[in-house]
DNA sequence: GAATTAATTTAAGCAAGCTTAAAATTATTG
DNA sequence: CAATAATTTTAAGCTTGCTTAAATTAATTC
């Protein structure tokens, strides 16, 4: 397509649509930090390109083509993130921005080559799933927010919300990364903050932090 | 700067300016496949930004700032080329285009990291010099076009012209790559084509091919 | 169900980066 | 040095992607 704007719109629609597949223009505008008028404008173009179904004042949803395109963009983004993290050694709080600036430029050939180098990773550095070359996603894992784990439970970190870099940096600062095992030592009734054991050290994390870390139960 | 067009103009001016540092608008238009009118337009903007010295109908040259910026773009491009070639295994006839599409997106931080991973390469996959972080170029090597080598000479490939992919592909097809050693077995008077020995095989190459391969004498 | 509020679209306009055609300037040459 | 040629600039106009303000439509609430 060779059009950064359109690609960003498609990615955003895919990423932020509701479970029924629809999305409000409002939300797109929000996520892209752009006016509603601009969104209306672009929706007409995307509809014209056959990427979205759109009737004025009615709902918005990706067509089959649009979903395919968007999913490929997500794939490109996440493979970049893994590559930057694993191969280049970039910390997980910096890969998103860098990947975002590279995802439009790389050829599919390069993306596929990187994927191969990485041995076909299924998840990005934040635990988000990577669609394969055919658009297939790895089978979904059942996770719970760390904030729902109870005193005494042993869990493994499986995914973290990736929309705030300082949050990610904080996490790695206290030793939390993907696949890390934690034990919940205590949950304070006062503010629902948790004392967790990680690498044999104990740290206290707020309930807000805990709500943005997703885990598997291990016992 | 975050402006792909301007960056491409600066790179082109740097790359294609004459030895006295000037360049004609004409030539920029040519190299960027763009109209002269568009070039005039952009020159005003670049002058306004302090990147070029420009007076209408007079010569064009980069300011100190402009040269610095341009040199950094060349650096970014060439480090990408080395990275794609060495780390990702992309053939030398494909790295230029891919690097061109990535050079605007990457952060300087990423570029520096890649440079370090590559152990501070001095030349790109086609033998072109890479400015270091401070804009310093490796000291210039004295080379001659292969077409000027004489029967019996042993030479080493040091640089190839990189503006035609099929040429590059042809070269690697017959085993020519950077640092390769060759011996000139014969030069045909008829068309100045050469018979060279490479990896104990003999191949005939046209004088045009030979004129675009640059070598060191080895004896 | 009418009134209010929220969401969306239209209208008008702007900047960037192009185009072609015409005009102006500079360079070359007979 | 005058004529011609080459180069560069100006003028007018187009598309893309954005903006704000006003108008329209849909959704919510009393
Ligand atoms: Mn991301
Ligand atoms: Mn991610
Ligand atoms: Mn190149
Ligand atoms: Mn090169």
Short mmCIF file of C-alpha atoms (C1' of nucleotides) and ligand atoms in Angstrom, two decimals:
data_model
loop_
_atom_site.label_atom_id
_atom_site.label_comp_id
_atom_site.label_asym_id
_atom_site.label_seq_id
_atom_site.Cartn_x
_atom_site.Cartn_y
_atom_site.Cartn_z
CA UNK A 1 0.00 0.00 0.00
CA UNK A 2 2.86 2.36 0.82
CA UNK A 3 0.72 4.67 2.93
CA UNK A 4 1.73 5.15 6.53
CA UNK A 5 -1.46 6.94 7.58
CA UNK A 6 -3.84 4.35 6.22
CA UNK A 7 -1.78 1.57 7.76
CA UNK A 8 -1.96 3.27 11.14
CA UNK A 9 -5.72 3.66 10.90
CA UNK A 10 -6.17 -0.01 10.00
CA UNK A 11 -3.93 -1.12 12.86
CA UNK A 12 -5.80 1.06 15.30
CA UNK A 13 -9.20 -0.19 14.16
CA UNK A 14 -8.06 -3.79 14.46
CA UNK A 15 -6.43 -3.26 17.81
CA UNK A 16 -9.15 -1.23 19.48
CA UNK A 17 -12.38 -2.58 18.03
CA UNK A 18 -14.99 -4.07 20.33
CA UNK A 19 -15.56 -7.80 20.65
CA UNK A 20 -18.38 -7.59 18.11
CA UNK A 21 -15.91 -6.21 15.57
CA UNK A 22 -17.25 -2.66 15.48
CA UNK A 23 -15.55 0.54 16.56
CA UNK A 24 -16.62 4.15 17.00
CA UNK A 25 -15.02 6.93 15.02
CA UNK A 26 -14.54 8.67 18.31
CA UNK A 27 -12.29 5.97 19.61
CA UNK A 28 -10.14 5.93 16.52
CA UNK A 29 -9.70 9.68 16.78
CA UNK A 30 -8.73 9.27 20.41
CA UNK A 31 -6.22 6.54 19.87
CA UNK A 32 -4.57 8.30 16.95
CA UNK A 33 -4.71 11.71 18.65
CA UNK A 34 -6.54 13.16 15.71
CA UNK A 35 -9.82 15.02 15.12
CA UNK A 36 -13.10 13.25 14.42
CA UNK A 37 -13.37 15.13 11.16
CA UNK A 38 -10.10 13.65 9.99
CA UNK A 39 -11.35 10.18 10.85
CA UNK A 40 -14.54 10.64 8.81
CA UNK A 41 -12.37 11.76 5.93
CA UNK A 42 -10.12 8.75 6.10
CA UNK A 43 -12.98 6.29 6.62
CA UNK A 44 -14.36 7.29 3.24
CA UNK A 45 -11.02 6.56 1.66
CA UNK A 46 -10.60 3.24 3.46
CA UNK A 47 -14.15 2.24 2.48
CA UNK A 48 -13.32 3.18 -1.08
CA UNK A 49 -10.24 0.99 -0.92
CA UNK A 50 -12.38 -1.87 0.33
CA UNK A 51 -10.74 -2.05 3.75
CA UNK A 52 -13.72 -1.05 5.89
CA UNK A 53 -17.47 -1.32 5.73
CA UNK A 54 -18.78 2.14 6.37
CA UNK A 55 -22.10 3.94 6.06
CA UNK A 56 -22.35 7.45 7.39
CA UNK A 57 -23.58 7.72 10.96
CA UNK A 58 -23.51 3.90 11.16
CA UNK A 59 -20.93 1.56 12.64
CA UNK A 60 -17.45 0.88 11.34
CA UNK A 61 -15.91 -2.55 10.80
CA UNK A 62 -13.04 -4.03 8.86
CA UNK A 63 -13.80 -6.01 5.72
CA UNK A 64 -12.09 -9.34 5.22
CA UNK A 65 -9.37 -7.56 3.25
CA UNK A 66 -9.05 -4.86 5.86
CA UNK A 67 -8.70 -7.37 8.66
CA UNK A 68 -6.09 -9.26 6.73
CA UNK A 69 -4.14 -6.10 6.09
CA UNK A 70 -4.42 -4.93 9.67
CA UNK A 71 -3.42 -8.28 11.07
CA UNK A 72 -0.33 -8.22 8.91
CA UNK A 73 0.55 -4.80 10.31
CA UNK A 74 0.24 -6.14 13.83
CA UNK A 75 2.43 -9.03 12.80
CA UNK A 76 5.05 -6.68 11.38
CA UNK A 77 5.00 -4.55 14.50
CA UNK A 78 5.36 -7.43 16.91
CA UNK A 79 8.06 -9.21 14.97
CA UNK A 80 10.03 -5.97 15.03
CA UNK A 81 9.54 -5.78 18.76
CA UNK A 82 10.86 -9.29 19.30
CA UNK A 83 13.76 -8.66 16.95
CA UNK A 84 14.76 -5.43 18.63
CA UNK A 85 14.48 -7.04 22.04
CA UNK A 86 16.18 -10.35 21.35
CA UNK A 87 18.70 -9.58 18.66
CA UNK A 88 19.51 -5.94 19.27
CA UNK A 89 19.08 -6.08 23.06
CA UNK A 90 16.69 -3.17 23.31
CA UNK A 91 14.72 -3.03 26.61
CA UNK A 92 11.02 -3.80 26.45
CA UNK A 93 10.03 -0.25 27.31
CA UNK A 94 11.64 1.07 24.13
CA UNK A 95 10.74 -1.49 21.50
CA UNK A 96 7.19 -0.31 20.90
CA UNK A 97 8.07 3.15 19.70
CA UNK A 98 10.99 1.97 17.61
CA UNK A 99 8.89 -0.82 16.06
CA UNK A 100 6.18 1.66 15.28
CA UNK A 101 8.65 3.72 13.27
CA UNK A 102 10.01 0.72 11.41
CA UNK A 103 6.86 -1.30 10.77
CA UNK A 104 5.84 0.58 7.64
CA UNK A 105 9.24 0.55 5.98
CA UNK A 106 10.30 -3.07 6.04
CA UNK A 107 9.46 -5.43 3.18
CA UNK A 108 7.44 -8.56 3.93
CA UNK A 109 10.51 -10.44 2.86
CA UNK A 110 12.55 -8.86 5.64
CA UNK A 111 9.81 -9.50 8.18
CA UNK A 112 9.70 -13.17 7.21
CA UNK A 113 13.47 -13.43 7.41
CA UNK A 114 13.50 -11.91 10.87
CA UNK A 115 10.72 -14.23 11.98
CA UNK A 116 12.78 -17.18 10.82
CA UNK A 117 15.91 -15.89 12.60
CA UNK A 118 13.84 -15.65 15.75
CA UNK A 119 12.57 -19.18 15.28
CA UNK A 120 8.94 -18.19 14.71
CA UNK A 121 8.09 -16.52 18.01
CA UNK A 122 4.46 -16.73 19.08
CA UNK A 123 4.45 -13.73 21.41
CA UNK A 124 6.04 -10.30 21.46
CA UNK A 125 8.13 -8.99 24.38
CA UNK A 126 4.98 -7.91 26.21
CA UNK A 127 3.25 -11.26 25.72
CA UNK A 128 0.97 -10.21 22.87
CA UNK A 129 0.32 -12.84 20.21
CA UNK A 130 1.97 -12.67 16.77
CA UNK A 131 -0.10 -13.69 13.73
CA UNK A 132 1.82 -16.06 11.48
CA UNK A 133 2.35 -15.63 7.74
CA UNK A 134 -1.19 -16.89 7.11
CA UNK A 135 -2.79 -14.68 9.72
CA UNK A 136 -3.20 -17.46 12.25
CA UNK A 137 -2.82 -16.52 15.89
CA UNK A 138 -1.33 -18.87 18.51
CA UNK A 139 -4.06 -20.51 20.54
CA UNK A 140 -5.26 -18.23 23.26
CA UNK A 141 -3.96 -18.62 26.76
CA UNK A 142 -6.11 -18.22 29.79
CA UNK A 143 -4.66 -15.55 32.03
CA UNK A 144 -5.69 -13.52 35.04
CA UNK A 145 -4.52 -10.12 36.19
CA UNK A 146 -1.97 -10.50 38.95
CA UNK A 147 -4.28 -8.43 41.14
CA UNK A 148 -6.71 -11.36 41.26
CA UNK A 149 -4.14 -13.83 42.55
CA UNK A 150 -4.43 -14.67 46.23
CA UNK A 151 -1.97 -14.90 49.08
CA UNK A 152 0.17 -18.00 48.74
CA UNK A 153 -0.32 -18.54 45.02
CA UNK A 154 2.60 -19.16 42.69
CA UNK A 155 2.17 -17.64 39.24
CA UNK A 156 4.06 -17.03 36.03
CA UNK A 157 4.07 -13.74 34.13
CA UNK A 158 2.53 -14.22 30.71
CA UNK A 159 1.63 -10.76 29.46
CA UNK A 160 1.87 -7.12 30.52
CA UNK A 161 0.00 -4.11 29.27
CA UNK A 162 2.34 -2.20 27.03
CA UNK A 163 0.84 1.26 26.77
CA UNK A 164 3.03 3.00 29.35
CA UNK A 165 6.81 2.94 29.10
CA UNK A 166 7.46 4.05 32.63
CA UNK A 167 5.31 1.19 33.86
CA UNK A 168 7.34 -1.27 31.80
CA UNK A 169 10.58 0.22 33.02
CA UNK A 170 9.40 0.00 36.59
CA UNK A 171 8.52 -3.66 36.10
CA UNK A 172 11.90 -4.62 34.75
CA UNK A 173 13.46 -2.58 37.54
CA UNK A 174 11.91 -4.87 40.14
CA UNK A 175 12.79 -7.97 38.10
CA UNK A 176 9.46 -8.67 36.44
CA UNK A 177 9.71 -9.93 32.90
CA UNK A 178 7.94 -12.46 30.69
CA UNK A 179 7.95 -16.06 31.99
CA UNK A 180 9.09 -14.92 35.42
CA UNK A 181 7.76 -16.90 38.38
CA UNK A 182 6.32 -15.03 41.35
CA UNK A 183 4.76 -15.95 44.65
CA UNK A 184 2.17 -13.81 46.35
CA UNK A 185 3.31 -13.43 49.96
CA UNK A 186 0.61 -11.13 51.14
CA UNK A 187 -2.22 -8.88 50.03
CA UNK A 188 -2.76 -5.82 52.19
CA UNK A 189 -6.38 -5.19 53.00
CA UNK A 190 -5.66 -1.48 53.30
CA UNK A 191 -4.99 -0.69 49.62
CA UNK A 192 -4.95 -4.11 47.97
CA UNK A 193 -1.24 -3.73 47.35
CA UNK A 194 0.70 -6.98 47.21
CA UNK A 195 3.89 -8.28 48.58
CA UNK A 196 5.34 -10.65 46.05
CA UNK A 197 8.44 -12.76 46.12
CA UNK A 198 10.57 -12.60 43.02
CA UNK A 199 14.08 -14.02 42.71
CA UNK A 200 13.98 -14.58 46.47
CA UNK A 201 13.44 -10.91 47.10
CA UNK A 202 10.22 -9.42 48.36
CA UNK A 203 8.69 -6.32 46.80
CA UNK A 204 5.49 -4.42 47.33
CA UNK A 205 3.49 -3.48 44.26
CA UNK A 206 0.35 -1.39 44.06
CA UNK A 207 -2.94 -2.90 42.98
CA UNK A 208 -2.82 -0.76 39.85
CA UNK A 209 0.51 -2.23 38.89
CA UNK A 210 -0.81 -5.71 39.63
CA UNK A 211 -3.90 -5.12 37.52
CA UNK A 212 -1.71 -4.58 34.46
CA UNK A 213 0.37 -7.73 34.80
CA UNK A 214 -1.21 -10.96 33.58
CA UNK A 215 -0.29 -14.36 34.87
CA UNK A 216 -0.88 -18.08 34.81
CA UNK A 217 -1.57 -19.94 38.02
CA UNK A 218 1.17 -22.47 38.72
CA UNK A 219 -0.35 -24.54 41.49
CA UNK B 1 13.71 16.26 11.91
CA UNK B 2 11.04 13.65 11.20
CA UNK B 3 10.69 14.60 7.54
CA UNK B 4 11.42 11.95 4.98
CA UNK B 5 11.42 14.27 1.98
CA UNK B 6 13.87 16.75 3.41
CA UNK B 7 16.15 13.95 4.53
CA UNK B 8 16.15 12.50 1.05
CA UNK B 9 17.00 15.86 -0.48
CA UNK B 10 19.88 16.36 1.93
CA UNK B 11 21.24 12.88 1.27
CA UNK B 12 21.04 13.41 -2.47
CA UNK B 13 22.78 16.76 -2.31
CA UNK B 14 25.57 15.31 -0.19
CA UNK B 15 25.94 12.23 -2.33
CA UNK B 16 25.83 13.86 -5.74
CA UNK B 17 27.47 17.26 -5.21
CA UNK B 18 30.55 18.14 -7.21
CA UNK B 19 34.05 18.11 -5.72
CA UNK B 20 33.78 21.85 -5.05
CA UNK B 21 30.74 21.19 -2.91
CA UNK B 22 28.15 22.70 -5.24
CA UNK B 23 25.31 20.98 -7.04
CA UNK B 24 22.81 21.99 -9.72
CA UNK B 25 19.09 21.90 -9.03
CA UNK B 26 18.82 19.96 -12.22
CA UNK B 27 20.88 17.12 -10.88
CA UNK B 28 18.91 16.89 -7.67
CA UNK B 29 15.69 16.73 -9.67
CA UNK B 30 17.21 13.99 -11.79
CA UNK B 31 18.44 11.87 -8.94
CA UNK B 32 15.20 12.14 -7.02
CA UNK B 33 13.05 11.71 -10.15
CA UNK B 34 11.25 14.92 -9.41
CA UNK B 35 10.54 18.17 -11.28
CA UNK B 36 12.87 21.18 -11.14
CA UNK B 37 10.02 23.26 -9.80
CA UNK B 38 9.69 20.96 -6.82
CA UNK B 39 13.40 21.26 -6.16
CA UNK B 40 13.27 25.07 -6.14
CA UNK B 41 10.40 24.83 -3.70
CA UNK B 42 12.25 22.56 -1.35
CA UNK B 43 15.51 24.49 -1.59
CA UNK B 44 13.76 27.50 -0.14
CA UNK B 45 12.59 25.41 2.77
CA UNK B 46 15.98 23.84 3.33
CA UNK B 47 17.63 27.26 3.18
CA UNK B 48 15.10 28.48 5.68
CA UNK B 49 15.97 25.56 7.95
CA UNK B 50 19.65 26.49 7.68
CA UNK B 51 20.64 23.31 5.86
CA UNK B 52 21.68 24.82 2.53
CA UNK B 53 23.12 28.07 1.28
CA UNK B 54 20.90 29.17 -1.54
CA UNK B 55 20.40 32.30 -3.60
CA UNK B 56 18.04 32.13 -6.53
CA UNK B 57 19.73 31.37 -9.84
CA UNK B 58 22.99 30.84 -7.97
CA UNK B 59 24.72 27.66 -6.81
CA UNK B 60 23.55 25.33 -4.07
CA UNK B 61 25.70 23.99 -1.24
CA UNK B 62 25.18 22.43 2.14
CA UNK B 63 25.83 24.52 5.22
CA UNK B 64 27.86 23.03 8.03
CA UNK B 65 24.62 21.91 9.66
CA UNK B 66 23.31 20.52 6.41
CA UNK B 67 26.44 18.54 5.77
CA UNK B 68 26.36 17.14 9.27
CA UNK B 69 22.76 16.12 8.87
CA UNK B 70 23.34 14.60 5.46
CA UNK B 71 26.40 12.71 6.57
CA UNK B 72 24.42 11.21 9.40
CA UNK B 73 21.79 10.05 6.92
CA UNK B 74 24.47 8.37 4.84
CA UNK B 75 25.75 6.77 8.02
CA UNK B 76 22.29 5.51 8.90
CA UNK B 77 21.77 4.11 5.43
CA UNK B 78 25.06 2.28 5.29
CA UNK B 79 24.86 0.85 8.78
CA UNK B 80 21.47 -0.55 7.83
CA UNK B 81 22.99 -2.07 4.73
CA UNK B 82 25.73 -3.80 6.70
CA UNK B 83 23.25 -4.97 9.31
CA UNK B 84 20.85 -6.39 6.77
CA UNK B 85 23.69 -8.09 4.93
CA UNK B 86 25.64 -9.47 7.88
CA UNK B 87 23.02 -10.13 10.50
CA UNK B 88 19.92 -10.81 8.46
CA UNK B 89 21.72 -12.43 5.52
CA UNK B 90 20.18 -10.27 2.84
CA UNK B 91 22.07 -10.32 -0.49
CA UNK B 92 23.95 -7.17 -1.48
CA UNK B 93 21.62 -6.44 -4.39
CA UNK B 94 18.65 -6.04 -2.04
CA UNK B 95 20.07 -4.12 0.91
CA UNK B 96 20.04 -0.68 -0.69
CA UNK B 97 16.32 -0.50 -1.26
CA UNK B 98 15.48 -1.98 2.12
CA UNK B 99 17.91 0.35 3.90
CA UNK B 100 16.42 3.29 2.06
CA UNK B 101 13.01 2.43 3.50
CA UNK B 102 14.34 1.97 7.02
CA UNK B 103 16.86 4.79 7.28
CA UNK B 104 14.33 7.47 8.22
CA UNK B 105 12.54 5.43 10.85
CA UNK B 106 15.27 4.18 13.15
CA UNK B 107 16.39 6.17 16.18
CA UNK B 108 20.03 7.21 16.43
CA UNK B 109 20.15 5.00 19.48
CA UNK B 110 19.24 1.96 17.39
CA UNK B 111 21.75 2.89 14.71
CA UNK B 112 24.50 3.15 17.31
CA UNK B 113 23.51 -0.17 18.82
CA UNK B 114 23.62 -1.86 15.44
CA UNK B 115 26.99 -0.30 14.71
CA UNK B 116 28.31 -1.71 17.95
CA UNK B 117 26.86 -5.17 17.20
CA UNK B 118 28.65 -5.05 13.89
CA UNK B 119 31.90 -4.04 15.58
CA UNK B 120 32.05 -0.58 14.02
CA UNK B 121 32.28 -1.43 10.33
CA UNK B 122 34.14 1.07 8.15
CA UNK B 123 32.54 0.13 4.85
CA UNK B 124 29.12 -0.93 3.64
CA UNK B 125 28.47 -4.11 1.62
CA UNK B 126 29.39 -2.30 -1.59
CA UNK B 127 32.61 -0.88 -0.18
CA UNK B 128 31.34 2.64 0.48
CA UNK B 129 32.71 4.34 3.60
CA UNK B 130 30.61 4.76 6.75
CA UNK B 131 30.94 8.00 8.73
CA UNK B 132 31.38 7.34 12.43
CA UNK B 133 29.33 8.88 15.24
CA UNK B 134 31.34 12.09 14.94
CA UNK B 135 31.06 12.30 11.18
CA UNK B 136 34.58 11.06 10.56
CA UNK B 137 35.14 8.92 7.49
CA UNK B 138 37.68 6.08 7.36
CA UNK B 139 40.82 7.18 5.57
CA UNK B 140 40.39 6.99 1.85
CA UNK B 141 41.71 4.01 -0.04
CA UNK B 142 43.32 4.31 -3.41
CA UNK B 143 41.51 2.12 -5.89
CA UNK B 144 41.36 1.62 -9.63
CA UNK B 145 38.53 0.32 -11.79
CA UNK B 146 39.10 -3.31 -12.63
CA UNK B 147 39.01 -2.32 -16.29
CA UNK B 148 42.38 -0.60 -15.84
CA UNK B 149 44.12 -3.68 -14.47
CA UNK B 150 46.44 -5.42 -16.91
CA UNK B 151 46.93 -9.01 -17.92
CA UNK B 152 48.71 -10.95 -15.21
CA UNK B 153 47.80 -8.64 -12.33
CA UNK B 154 46.39 -9.94 -9.06
CA UNK B 155 43.86 -7.64 -7.46
CA UNK B 156 41.39 -7.50 -4.58
CA UNK B 157 37.83 -6.21 -4.88
CA UNK B 158 37.40 -3.16 -2.68
CA UNK B 159 34.26 -1.42 -3.92
CA UNK B 160 31.52 -1.86 -6.51
CA UNK B 161 29.10 0.67 -7.92
CA UNK B 162 25.76 0.03 -6.28
CA UNK B 163 23.25 1.77 -8.50
CA UNK B 164 22.07 -1.28 -10.46
CA UNK B 165 20.73 -4.36 -8.72
CA UNK B 166 21.00 -6.67 -11.69
CA UNK B 167 24.66 -5.74 -11.97
CA UNK B 168 25.21 -6.61 -8.32
CA UNK B 169 23.33 -9.85 -8.70
CA UNK B 170 25.38 -10.74 -11.74
CA UNK B 171 28.57 -10.08 -9.82
CA UNK B 172 27.66 -12.33 -6.93
CA UNK B 173 26.53 -14.91 -9.46
CA UNK B 174 30.06 -15.18 -10.82
CA UNK B 175 31.54 -15.14 -7.33
CA UNK B 176 32.62 -11.53 -7.07
CA UNK B 177 32.18 -9.99 -3.66
CA UNK B 178 34.02 -7.60 -1.40
CA UNK B 179 37.59 -8.60 -0.48
CA UNK B 180 37.62 -11.26 -3.19
CA UNK B 181 40.95 -11.86 -4.92
CA UNK B 182 41.09 -12.02 -8.70
CA UNK B 183 43.74 -12.51 -11.33
CA UNK B 184 43.49 -11.02 -14.78
CA UNK B 185 44.21 -13.83 -17.21
CA UNK B 186 43.68 -11.94 -20.41
CA UNK B 187 42.28 -8.76 -21.90
CA UNK B 188 40.75 -9.14 -25.35
CA UNK B 189 41.77 -6.41 -27.76
CA UNK B 190 38.50 -6.82 -29.63
CA UNK B 191 36.10 -5.41 -26.99
CA UNK B 192 38.33 -4.93 -23.94
CA UNK B 193 36.49 -7.71 -22.18
CA UNK B 194 38.55 -9.58 -19.61
CA UNK B 195 39.10 -13.12 -18.64
CA UNK B 196 39.60 -13.26 -14.92
CA UNK B 197 40.34 -16.09 -12.60
CA UNK B 198 38.23 -16.28 -9.49
CA UNK B 199 38.10 -19.22 -7.09
CA UNK B 200 40.14 -21.19 -9.65
CA UNK B 201 37.45 -20.69 -12.26
CA UNK B 202 37.79 -18.47 -15.29
CA UNK B 203 35.07 -16.09 -16.36
CA UNK B 204 34.78 -13.48 -19.05
CA UNK B 205 33.41 -10.09 -18.08
CA UNK B 206 32.65 -7.11 -20.28
CA UNK B 207 34.64 -3.91 -20.01
CA UNK B 208 31.51 -2.17 -18.73
CA UNK B 209 31.22 -4.63 -15.89
CA UNK B 210 34.93 -4.23 -15.18
CA UNK B 211 34.62 -0.44 -15.14
CA UNK B 212 32.18 -0.65 -12.24
CA UNK B 213 34.28 -2.87 -10.03
CA UNK B 214 37.06 -1.18 -8.06
CA UNK B 215 40.14 -2.96 -6.87
CA UNK B 216 43.49 -2.78 -5.11
CA UNK B 217 46.59 -4.05 -6.85
CA UNK B 218 48.07 -6.97 -4.92
CA UNK B 219 51.49 -7.32 -6.50
"C1'" DG C 1 -41.80 11.28 23.28
"C1'" DA C 2 -39.64 15.71 23.74
"C1'" DA C 3 -35.47 17.60 25.31
"C1'" DT C 4 -30.86 17.17 26.07
"C1'" DT C 5 -26.47 15.17 25.17
"C1'" DA C 6 -23.24 12.57 22.42
"C1'" DA C 7 -21.42 11.24 18.11
"C1'" DT C 8 -20.65 12.11 13.47
"C1'" DT C 9 -20.39 14.63 9.31
"C1'" DT C 10 -19.92 18.76 6.45
"C1'" DA C 11 -17.74 23.02 5.29
"C1'" DA C 12 -13.93 25.86 4.82
"C1'" DG C 13 -9.22 26.29 5.11
"C1'" DC C 14 -4.12 25.25 5.70
"C1'" DA C 15 0.65 23.09 4.86
"C1'" DA C 16 3.44 19.83 2.42
"C1'" DG C 17 4.97 18.08 -1.67
"C1'" DC C 18 4.13 17.32 -5.92
"C1'" DT C 19 2.78 18.57 -11.26
"C1'" DT C 20 2.89 21.29 -15.92
"C1'" DA C 21 3.39 25.52 -18.47
"C1'" DA C 22 5.20 29.96 -18.89
"C1'" DA C 23 8.58 33.47 -17.64
"C1'" DA C 24 13.07 34.90 -16.21
"C1'" DT C 25 17.90 34.43 -15.79
"C1'" DT C 26 22.39 32.67 -16.95
"C1'" DA C 27 25.59 30.22 -20.02
"C1'" DT C 28 27.25 29.04 -24.51
"C1'" DT C 29 28.35 29.80 -29.08
"C1'" DG C 30 28.63 31.46 -33.83
"C1'" DC D 1 28.00 40.50 -28.57
"C1'" DA D 2 23.77 38.93 -30.15
"C1'" DA D 3 21.29 34.82 -30.68
"C1'" DT D 4 20.34 30.45 -28.95
"C1'" DA D 5 20.33 27.05 -25.50
"C1'" DA D 6 20.25 25.53 -20.85
"C1'" DT D 7 18.87 26.23 -16.29
"C1'" DT D 8 16.08 27.95 -12.83
"C1'" DT D 9 12.11 30.16 -11.00
"C1'" DT D 10 7.28 31.55 -10.84
"C1'" DA D 11 2.46 30.70 -11.37
"C1'" DA D 12 -1.43 28.00 -11.00
"C1'" DG D 13 -3.33 23.90 -9.57
"C1'" DC D 14 -3.76 19.08 -7.53
"C1'" DT D 15 -3.85 15.46 -3.61
"C1'" DT D 16 -3.20 14.08 1.07
"C1'" DG D 17 -3.94 14.61 5.71
"C1'" DC D 18 -4.82 17.44 8.89
"C1'" DT D 19 -7.50 21.56 11.61
"C1'" DT D 20 -11.73 24.23 13.74
"C1'" DA D 21 -16.51 25.53 13.65
"C1'" DA D 22 -21.09 24.66 12.37
"C1'" DA D 23 -24.67 21.45 11.07
"C1'" DT D 24 -26.75 17.03 11.25
"C1'" DT D 25 -28.05 12.62 13.10
"C1'" DA D 26 -28.41 9.26 16.81
"C1'" DA D 27 -28.71 8.01 21.64
"C1'" DT D 28 -30.04 8.96 26.30
"C1'" DT D 29 -32.82 10.76 29.80
"C1'" DC D 30 -36.55 12.96 32.09
MN1 LIG E 1 3.83 -2.41 20.51
MN1 LIG E 2 3.93 -5.23 22.20
MN1 LIG E 3 22.80 2.17 -0.66
MN1 LIG E 4 25.82 0.96 -0.45
#
